XYZ file of C-alpha atoms in Angstrom:
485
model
C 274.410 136.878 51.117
C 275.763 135.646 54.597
C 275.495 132.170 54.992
C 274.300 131.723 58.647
C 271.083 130.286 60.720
C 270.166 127.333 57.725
C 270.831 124.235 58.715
C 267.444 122.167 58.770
C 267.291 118.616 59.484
C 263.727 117.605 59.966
C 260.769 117.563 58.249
C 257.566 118.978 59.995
C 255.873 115.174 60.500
C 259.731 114.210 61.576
C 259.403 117.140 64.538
C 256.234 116.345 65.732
C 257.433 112.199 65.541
C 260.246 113.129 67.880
C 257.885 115.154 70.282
C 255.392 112.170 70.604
C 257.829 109.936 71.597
C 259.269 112.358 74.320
C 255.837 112.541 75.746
C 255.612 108.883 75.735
C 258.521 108.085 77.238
C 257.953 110.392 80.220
C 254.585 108.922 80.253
C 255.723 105.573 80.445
C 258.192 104.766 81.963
C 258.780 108.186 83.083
C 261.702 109.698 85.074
C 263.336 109.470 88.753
C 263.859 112.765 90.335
C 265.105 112.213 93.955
C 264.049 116.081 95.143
C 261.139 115.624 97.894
C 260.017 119.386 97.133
C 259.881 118.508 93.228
C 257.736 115.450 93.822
C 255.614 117.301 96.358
C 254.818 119.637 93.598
C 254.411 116.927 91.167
C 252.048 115.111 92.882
C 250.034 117.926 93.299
C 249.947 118.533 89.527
C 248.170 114.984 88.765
C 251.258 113.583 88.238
C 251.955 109.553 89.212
C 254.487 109.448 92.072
C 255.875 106.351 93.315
C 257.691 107.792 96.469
C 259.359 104.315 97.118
C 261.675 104.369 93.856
C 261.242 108.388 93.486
C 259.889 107.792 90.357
C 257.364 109.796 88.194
C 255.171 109.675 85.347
C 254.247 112.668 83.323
C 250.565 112.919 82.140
C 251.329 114.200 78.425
C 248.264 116.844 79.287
C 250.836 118.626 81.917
C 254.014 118.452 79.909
C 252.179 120.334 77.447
C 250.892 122.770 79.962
C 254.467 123.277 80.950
C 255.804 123.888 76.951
C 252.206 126.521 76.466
C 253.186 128.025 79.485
C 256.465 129.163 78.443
C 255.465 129.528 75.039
C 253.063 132.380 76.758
C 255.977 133.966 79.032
C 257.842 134.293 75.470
C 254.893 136.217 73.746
C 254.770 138.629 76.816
C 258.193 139.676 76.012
C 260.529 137.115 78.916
C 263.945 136.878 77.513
C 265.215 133.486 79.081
C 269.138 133.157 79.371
C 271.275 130.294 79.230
C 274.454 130.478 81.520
C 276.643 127.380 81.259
C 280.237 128.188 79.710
C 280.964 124.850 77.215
C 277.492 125.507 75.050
C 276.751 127.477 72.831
C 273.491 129.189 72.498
C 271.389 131.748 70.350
C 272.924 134.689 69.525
C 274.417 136.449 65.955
C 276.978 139.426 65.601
C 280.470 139.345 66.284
C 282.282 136.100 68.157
C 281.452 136.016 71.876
C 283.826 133.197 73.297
C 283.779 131.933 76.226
C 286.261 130.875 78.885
C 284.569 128.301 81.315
C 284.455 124.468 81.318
C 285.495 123.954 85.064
C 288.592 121.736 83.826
C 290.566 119.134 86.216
C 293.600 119.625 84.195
C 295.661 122.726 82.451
C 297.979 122.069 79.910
C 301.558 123.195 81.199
C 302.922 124.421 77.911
C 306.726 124.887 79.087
C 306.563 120.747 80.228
C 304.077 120.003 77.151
C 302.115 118.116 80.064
C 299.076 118.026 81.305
C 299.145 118.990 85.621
C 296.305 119.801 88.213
C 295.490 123.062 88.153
C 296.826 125.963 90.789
C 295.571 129.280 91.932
C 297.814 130.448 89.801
C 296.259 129.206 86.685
C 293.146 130.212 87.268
C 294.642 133.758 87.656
C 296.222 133.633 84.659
C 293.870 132.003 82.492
C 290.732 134.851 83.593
C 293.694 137.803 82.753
C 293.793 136.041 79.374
C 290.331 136.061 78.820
C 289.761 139.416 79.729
C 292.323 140.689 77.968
C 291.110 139.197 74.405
C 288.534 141.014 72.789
C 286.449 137.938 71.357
C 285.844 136.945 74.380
C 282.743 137.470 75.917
C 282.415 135.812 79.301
C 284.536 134.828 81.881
C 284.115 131.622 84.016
C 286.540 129.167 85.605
C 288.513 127.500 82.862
C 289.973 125.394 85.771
C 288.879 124.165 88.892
C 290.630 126.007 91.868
C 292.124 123.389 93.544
C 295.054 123.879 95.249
C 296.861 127.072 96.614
C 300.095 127.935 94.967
C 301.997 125.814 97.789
C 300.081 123.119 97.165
C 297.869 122.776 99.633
C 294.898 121.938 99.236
C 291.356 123.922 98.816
C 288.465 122.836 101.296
C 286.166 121.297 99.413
C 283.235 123.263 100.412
C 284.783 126.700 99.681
C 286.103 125.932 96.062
C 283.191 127.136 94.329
C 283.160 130.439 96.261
C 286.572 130.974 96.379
C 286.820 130.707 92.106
C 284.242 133.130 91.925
C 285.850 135.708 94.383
C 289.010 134.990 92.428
C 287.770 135.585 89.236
C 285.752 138.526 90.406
C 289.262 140.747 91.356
C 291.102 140.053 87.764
C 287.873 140.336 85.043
C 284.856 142.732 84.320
C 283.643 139.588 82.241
C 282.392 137.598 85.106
C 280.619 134.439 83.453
C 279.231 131.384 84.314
C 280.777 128.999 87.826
C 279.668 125.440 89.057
C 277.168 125.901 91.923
C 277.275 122.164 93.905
C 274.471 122.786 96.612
C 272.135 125.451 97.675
C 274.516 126.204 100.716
C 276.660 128.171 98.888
C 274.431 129.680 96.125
C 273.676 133.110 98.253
C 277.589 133.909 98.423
C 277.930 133.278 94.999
C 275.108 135.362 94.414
C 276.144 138.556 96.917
C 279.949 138.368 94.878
C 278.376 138.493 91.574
C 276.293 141.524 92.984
C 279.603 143.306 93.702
C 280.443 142.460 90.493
C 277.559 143.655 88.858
C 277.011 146.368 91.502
C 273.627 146.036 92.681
C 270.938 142.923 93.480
C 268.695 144.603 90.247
C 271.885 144.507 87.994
C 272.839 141.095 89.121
C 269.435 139.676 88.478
C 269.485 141.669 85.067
C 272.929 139.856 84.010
C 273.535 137.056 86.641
C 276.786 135.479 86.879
C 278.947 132.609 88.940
C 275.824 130.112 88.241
C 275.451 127.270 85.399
C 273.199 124.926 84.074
C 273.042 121.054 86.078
C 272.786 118.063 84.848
C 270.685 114.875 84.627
C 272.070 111.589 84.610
C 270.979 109.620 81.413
C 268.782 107.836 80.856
C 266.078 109.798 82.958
C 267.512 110.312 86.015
C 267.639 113.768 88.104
C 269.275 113.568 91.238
C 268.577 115.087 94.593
C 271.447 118.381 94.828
C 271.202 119.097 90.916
C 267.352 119.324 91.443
C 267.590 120.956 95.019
C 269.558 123.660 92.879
C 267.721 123.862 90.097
C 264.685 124.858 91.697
C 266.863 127.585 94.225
C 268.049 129.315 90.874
C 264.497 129.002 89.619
C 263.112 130.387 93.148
C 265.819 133.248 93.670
C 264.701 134.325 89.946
C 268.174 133.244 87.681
C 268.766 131.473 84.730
C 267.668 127.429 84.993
C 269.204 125.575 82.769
C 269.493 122.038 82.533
C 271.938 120.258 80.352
C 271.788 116.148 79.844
C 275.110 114.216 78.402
C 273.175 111.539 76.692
C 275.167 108.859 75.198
C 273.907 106.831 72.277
C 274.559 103.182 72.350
C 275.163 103.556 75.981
C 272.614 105.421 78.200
C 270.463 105.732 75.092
C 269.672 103.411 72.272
C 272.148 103.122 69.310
C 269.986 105.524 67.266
C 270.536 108.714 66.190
C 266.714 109.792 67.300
C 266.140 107.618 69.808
C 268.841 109.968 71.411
C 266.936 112.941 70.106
C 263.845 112.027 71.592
C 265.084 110.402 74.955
C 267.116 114.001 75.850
C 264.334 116.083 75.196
C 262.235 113.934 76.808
C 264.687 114.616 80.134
C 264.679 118.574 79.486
C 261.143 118.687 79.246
C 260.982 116.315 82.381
C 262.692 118.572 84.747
C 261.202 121.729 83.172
C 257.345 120.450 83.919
C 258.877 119.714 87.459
C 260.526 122.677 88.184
C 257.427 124.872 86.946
C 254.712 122.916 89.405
C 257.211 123.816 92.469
C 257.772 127.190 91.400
C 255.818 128.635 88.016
C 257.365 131.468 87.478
C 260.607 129.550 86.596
C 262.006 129.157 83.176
C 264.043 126.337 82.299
C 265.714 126.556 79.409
C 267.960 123.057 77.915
C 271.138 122.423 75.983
C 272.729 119.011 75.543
C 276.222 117.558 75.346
C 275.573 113.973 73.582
C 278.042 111.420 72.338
C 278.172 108.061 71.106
C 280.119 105.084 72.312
C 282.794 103.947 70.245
C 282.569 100.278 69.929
C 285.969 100.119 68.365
C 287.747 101.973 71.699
C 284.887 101.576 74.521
C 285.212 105.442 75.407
C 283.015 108.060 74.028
C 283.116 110.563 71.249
C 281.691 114.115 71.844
C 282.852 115.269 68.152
C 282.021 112.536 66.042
C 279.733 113.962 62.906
C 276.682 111.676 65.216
C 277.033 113.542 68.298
C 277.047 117.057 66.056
C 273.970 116.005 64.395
C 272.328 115.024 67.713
C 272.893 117.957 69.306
C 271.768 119.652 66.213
C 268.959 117.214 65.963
C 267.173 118.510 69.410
C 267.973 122.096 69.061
C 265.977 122.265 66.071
C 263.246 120.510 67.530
C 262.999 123.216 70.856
C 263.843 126.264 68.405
C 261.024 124.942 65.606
C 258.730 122.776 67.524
C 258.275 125.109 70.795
C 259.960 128.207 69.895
C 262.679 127.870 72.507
C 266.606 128.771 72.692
C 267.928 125.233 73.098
C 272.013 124.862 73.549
C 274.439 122.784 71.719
C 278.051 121.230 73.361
C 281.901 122.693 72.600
C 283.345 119.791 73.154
C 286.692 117.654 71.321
C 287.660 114.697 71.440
C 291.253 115.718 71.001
C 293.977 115.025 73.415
C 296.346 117.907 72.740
C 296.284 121.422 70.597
C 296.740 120.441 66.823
C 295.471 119.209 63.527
C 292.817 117.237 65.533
C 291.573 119.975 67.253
C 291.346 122.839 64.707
C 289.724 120.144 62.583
C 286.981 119.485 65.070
C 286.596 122.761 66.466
C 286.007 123.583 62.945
C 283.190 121.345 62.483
C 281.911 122.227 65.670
C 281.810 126.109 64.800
C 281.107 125.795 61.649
C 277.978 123.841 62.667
C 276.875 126.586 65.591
C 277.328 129.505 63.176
C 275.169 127.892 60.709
C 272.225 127.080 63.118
C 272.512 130.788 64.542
C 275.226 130.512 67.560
C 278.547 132.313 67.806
C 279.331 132.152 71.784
C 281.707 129.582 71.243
C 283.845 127.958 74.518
C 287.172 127.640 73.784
C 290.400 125.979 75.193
C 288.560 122.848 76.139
C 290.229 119.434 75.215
C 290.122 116.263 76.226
C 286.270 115.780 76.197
C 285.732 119.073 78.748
C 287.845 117.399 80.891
C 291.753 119.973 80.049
C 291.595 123.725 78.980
C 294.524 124.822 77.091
C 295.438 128.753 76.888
C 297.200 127.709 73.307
C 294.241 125.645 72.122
C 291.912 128.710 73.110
C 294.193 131.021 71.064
C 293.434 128.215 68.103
C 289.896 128.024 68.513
C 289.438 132.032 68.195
C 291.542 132.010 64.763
C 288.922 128.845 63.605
C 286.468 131.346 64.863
C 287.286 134.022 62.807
C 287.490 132.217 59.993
C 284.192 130.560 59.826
C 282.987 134.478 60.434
C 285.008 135.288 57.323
C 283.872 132.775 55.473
C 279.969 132.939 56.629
C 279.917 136.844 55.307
C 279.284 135.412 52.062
C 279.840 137.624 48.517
C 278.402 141.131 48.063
C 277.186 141.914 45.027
C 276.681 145.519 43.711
C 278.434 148.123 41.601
C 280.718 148.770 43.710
C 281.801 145.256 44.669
C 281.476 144.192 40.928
C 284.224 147.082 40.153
C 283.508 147.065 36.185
C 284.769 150.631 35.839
C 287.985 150.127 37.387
C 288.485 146.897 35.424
C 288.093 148.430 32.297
C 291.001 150.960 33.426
C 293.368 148.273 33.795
C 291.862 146.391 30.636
C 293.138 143.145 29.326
C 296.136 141.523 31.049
C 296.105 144.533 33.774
C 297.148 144.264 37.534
C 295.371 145.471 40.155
C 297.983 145.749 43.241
C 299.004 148.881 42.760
C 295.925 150.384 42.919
C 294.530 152.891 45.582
C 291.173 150.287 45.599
C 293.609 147.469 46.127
C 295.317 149.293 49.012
C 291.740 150.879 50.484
C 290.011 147.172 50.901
C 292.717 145.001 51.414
C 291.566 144.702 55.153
C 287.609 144.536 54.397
C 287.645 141.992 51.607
C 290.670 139.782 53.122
C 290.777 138.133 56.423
C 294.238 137.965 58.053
C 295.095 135.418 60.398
C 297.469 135.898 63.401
C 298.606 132.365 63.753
C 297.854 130.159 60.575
C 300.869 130.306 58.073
C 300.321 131.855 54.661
C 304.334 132.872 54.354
C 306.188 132.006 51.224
C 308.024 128.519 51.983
C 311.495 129.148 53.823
C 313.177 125.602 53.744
C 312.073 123.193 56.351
C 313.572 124.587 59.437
C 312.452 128.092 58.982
C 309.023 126.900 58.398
C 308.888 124.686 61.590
C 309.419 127.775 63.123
C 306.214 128.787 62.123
C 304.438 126.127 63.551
C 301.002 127.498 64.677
C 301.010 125.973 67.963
C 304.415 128.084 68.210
C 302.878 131.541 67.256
C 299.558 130.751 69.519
C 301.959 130.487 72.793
C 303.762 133.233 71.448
C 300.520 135.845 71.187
C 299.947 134.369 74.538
C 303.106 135.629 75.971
C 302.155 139.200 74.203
C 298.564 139.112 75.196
C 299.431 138.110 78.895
C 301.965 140.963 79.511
C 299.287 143.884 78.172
C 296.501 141.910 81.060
C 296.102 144.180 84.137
C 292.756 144.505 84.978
C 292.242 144.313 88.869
C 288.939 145.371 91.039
C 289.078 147.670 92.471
C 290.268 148.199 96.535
C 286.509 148.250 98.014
C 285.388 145.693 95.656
C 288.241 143.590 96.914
C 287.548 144.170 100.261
C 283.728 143.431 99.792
C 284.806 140.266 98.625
C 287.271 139.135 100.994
C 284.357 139.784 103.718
C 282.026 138.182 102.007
C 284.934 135.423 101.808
C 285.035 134.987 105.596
C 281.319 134.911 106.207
C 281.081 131.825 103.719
C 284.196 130.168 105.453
C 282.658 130.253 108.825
C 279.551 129.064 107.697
C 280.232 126.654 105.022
C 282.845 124.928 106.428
């Protein structure tokens, strides 16, 4: 029996508790969404606008409109997806990693420091993900900042200018940041040469992401203006809150709960009355606030179960994909960050996720080619581990123990030899050697073999688009630089 999608945390009455609340606390005191066009449409839903403090209060009657409504696009067969690359969403099978998390730093494993990131890096880091076969999508691991020589990217191109990069070096093409609307039509016509027509990109969009609110109850003016351009040019709308218990929510486990879904289902009844055919689908990166350090925790066991905690009530209560955050709190690759990663995995895999981000650290904030390397082996063994025991005749191999009979071995046998790779999972960079004396073992060191299969992964990566793809780019490329900056 594989032990996968059972994790249950609430009782029926408990679910239905933690909607109520939701639908009271939009009701009262509601949100502040600072988008004219979504208040317009508001308003004309019955909803109460107060255009002085771009406030709004939700009548509960249209928020459940909203949730029956896509509850209705689901039974007619809509498959919503969720493109963000540091959540993890529905899906089963093999791993399907992801490289995104749009990080500010890279860890610069011949300094063992932590640097801005380069063109370079970002080159480097999308020829590692397509190279690895767990990984799935694509994005930018690191935000392109600066050229090679330093200089500096203009600010209004960086978005385009990661996607065309990534575009030339990966047939994975994932999830980018998208700012402002001004730019989300270039990103578009690159993924299109990506994908290699308008229907195809629609089918399986890419160089998009989810936006955020800002908790408690807050949506502001260009993640709104975007969210309802993705929702009008027909993608994926996803929006993603970071609520923070103690801090921008109560210091309660459900208050949290209750106060993020009430900000997912918020900005979903908004971006339906502007445009209806919209989906918009939520995940959630909570935390708490460590009163011992001031800072906050994205991997403490509270900030697992919250995220747990409203995924359950979206997938249970209203029958939707909800996503959950990759996050660590760890500062470096090691036993802090296999530990949590761990958790975190272990968690997703049991509520029915395996698109795991990896090589994040620091909160989201550094991506780490090493730490990604990690994250896949703690991958691969919560797969291992999640297959469970199979038991039949064969597996129960009665016959063949009675061959051997008492005090028998078994590792000479052809059976031995035949499933030694189906029944055993074996790892590339934990250490199950024999011990060697201290020195010999250092060398050993799993942080050691992940750069290692690095090096060897990085000099098989040689993927390129190719020369009219590249040149479709680069125009497109110009076209955004006149007009964007």
């Amino acid at each position: 029996m594989e032990l996968h999608d059972s994790i249950r945390l609430f009782s029926e009455d408990e679910l239905e508790r933690l909607h109520q609340a939701s639908l009271d606390i939009l009701a009262d005191p509601g949100m502040r969404i600072m988008t004219p066009a979504l208040l317009d449409a508001l308003e004309r839903h019955g909803a109460g606008v107060d255009r002085a403090r771009h406030s709004v209060r939700f009548p509960k009657r249209l928020v459940e409109e909203t949730i029956a409504g896509m509850q209705a696009d689901l039974a007619a067969g809509r498959r919503p997806r969720i493109l963000n690359g540091v959540v993890m969403s529905r899906s089963s099978g093999p791993i399907q990693a992801k490289f995104g998390g749009a990080c500010i730093e890279v860890y610069d494993w011949e300094r063992q420091q932590y640097r801005p990131p380069t063109r370079r890096d970002l080159v480097d880091l999308v020829r590692l993900g397509q190279a690895l076969p767990e990984v799935a999508t694509v994005g930018n691991p690191v935000v392109y900042l600066t050229e090679d020589d330093g200089s500096p990217v203009h600010p209004a191109l960086q978005r385009v200018k990661t996607a065309a990069l990534i575009a030339c070096y990966t047939t994975k093409a994932g999830p980018t940041e998208v700012w402002n609307t001004t730019e989300l039509d270039f990103l578009m016509e690159i993924g299109q040469v990506v994908r290699g027509s308008r229907e195809a990109y629609v089918e399986n969009p890419c160089f998009v992401t989810a936006k955020e609110t800002i908790s408690p109850l807050t949506l502001d003016e260009p993640a709104g203006a975007v969210l309802l351009m993705l929702a009008q040019r027909g993608l994926p709308t996803t929006v993603i809150p970071m609520p923070l218990t103690g801090a921008s929510t109560p210091m309660s486990l459900a208050a949290n709960v209750a106060l993020c879904n009430a900000e997912v289902l918020g900005v979903a009844t908004a971006v339906r009355c502007a445009c209806p055919e919209a989906w918009v689908a939520g995940g959630v990166i909570s935390g708490i606030m460590d009163m011992s350090s001031g800072g906050a925790s994205f991997s403490a066991p509270e900030a697992l179960l919250q995220d747990l905690g409203i995924a359950e009530l979206h997938e249970r209560r209203y029958g939707f994909d909800f996503a959950i955050g990759g996050y660590t709190d760890a500062k470096y690759p090691g036993v802090q960050s296999v530990v949590e990663k761990l958790a975190r995995f272990w968690a997703a895999y049991r509520s029915g996720r395996v698109n795991y981000p990896v090589g994040l650290l620091k909160s989201g904030k550094a991506f780490c080619a090493e730490q990604a390397l990690l994250d896949l082996e703690v991958a691969q063994w919560v797969h291992q581990f999640g297959k469970g025991i199979t038991v039949s005749p064969e597996t129960l191999c009665v016959d063949l123990v009675r061959q051997q009979g008492i005090g028998g071995s078994f590792i000479g046998e052809e059976h031995t030899a035949l499933h030694m790779r189906k029944a055993v999972w074996y790892p590339q960079l934990f250490d199950r050697s024999l011990p060697a004396g201290l020195d010999a073992d250092r060398g050993r060191d799993m942080l050691e073999r992940a750069h290692a299969r690095r090096e060897r992964v990085m000099a098989s990566a040689d993927y390129e688009i190719a020369p009219e793809g590249r040149r479709a780019i680069e125009d497109i490329l110009r076209r955004a630089e006149r007009t964007l900056t």
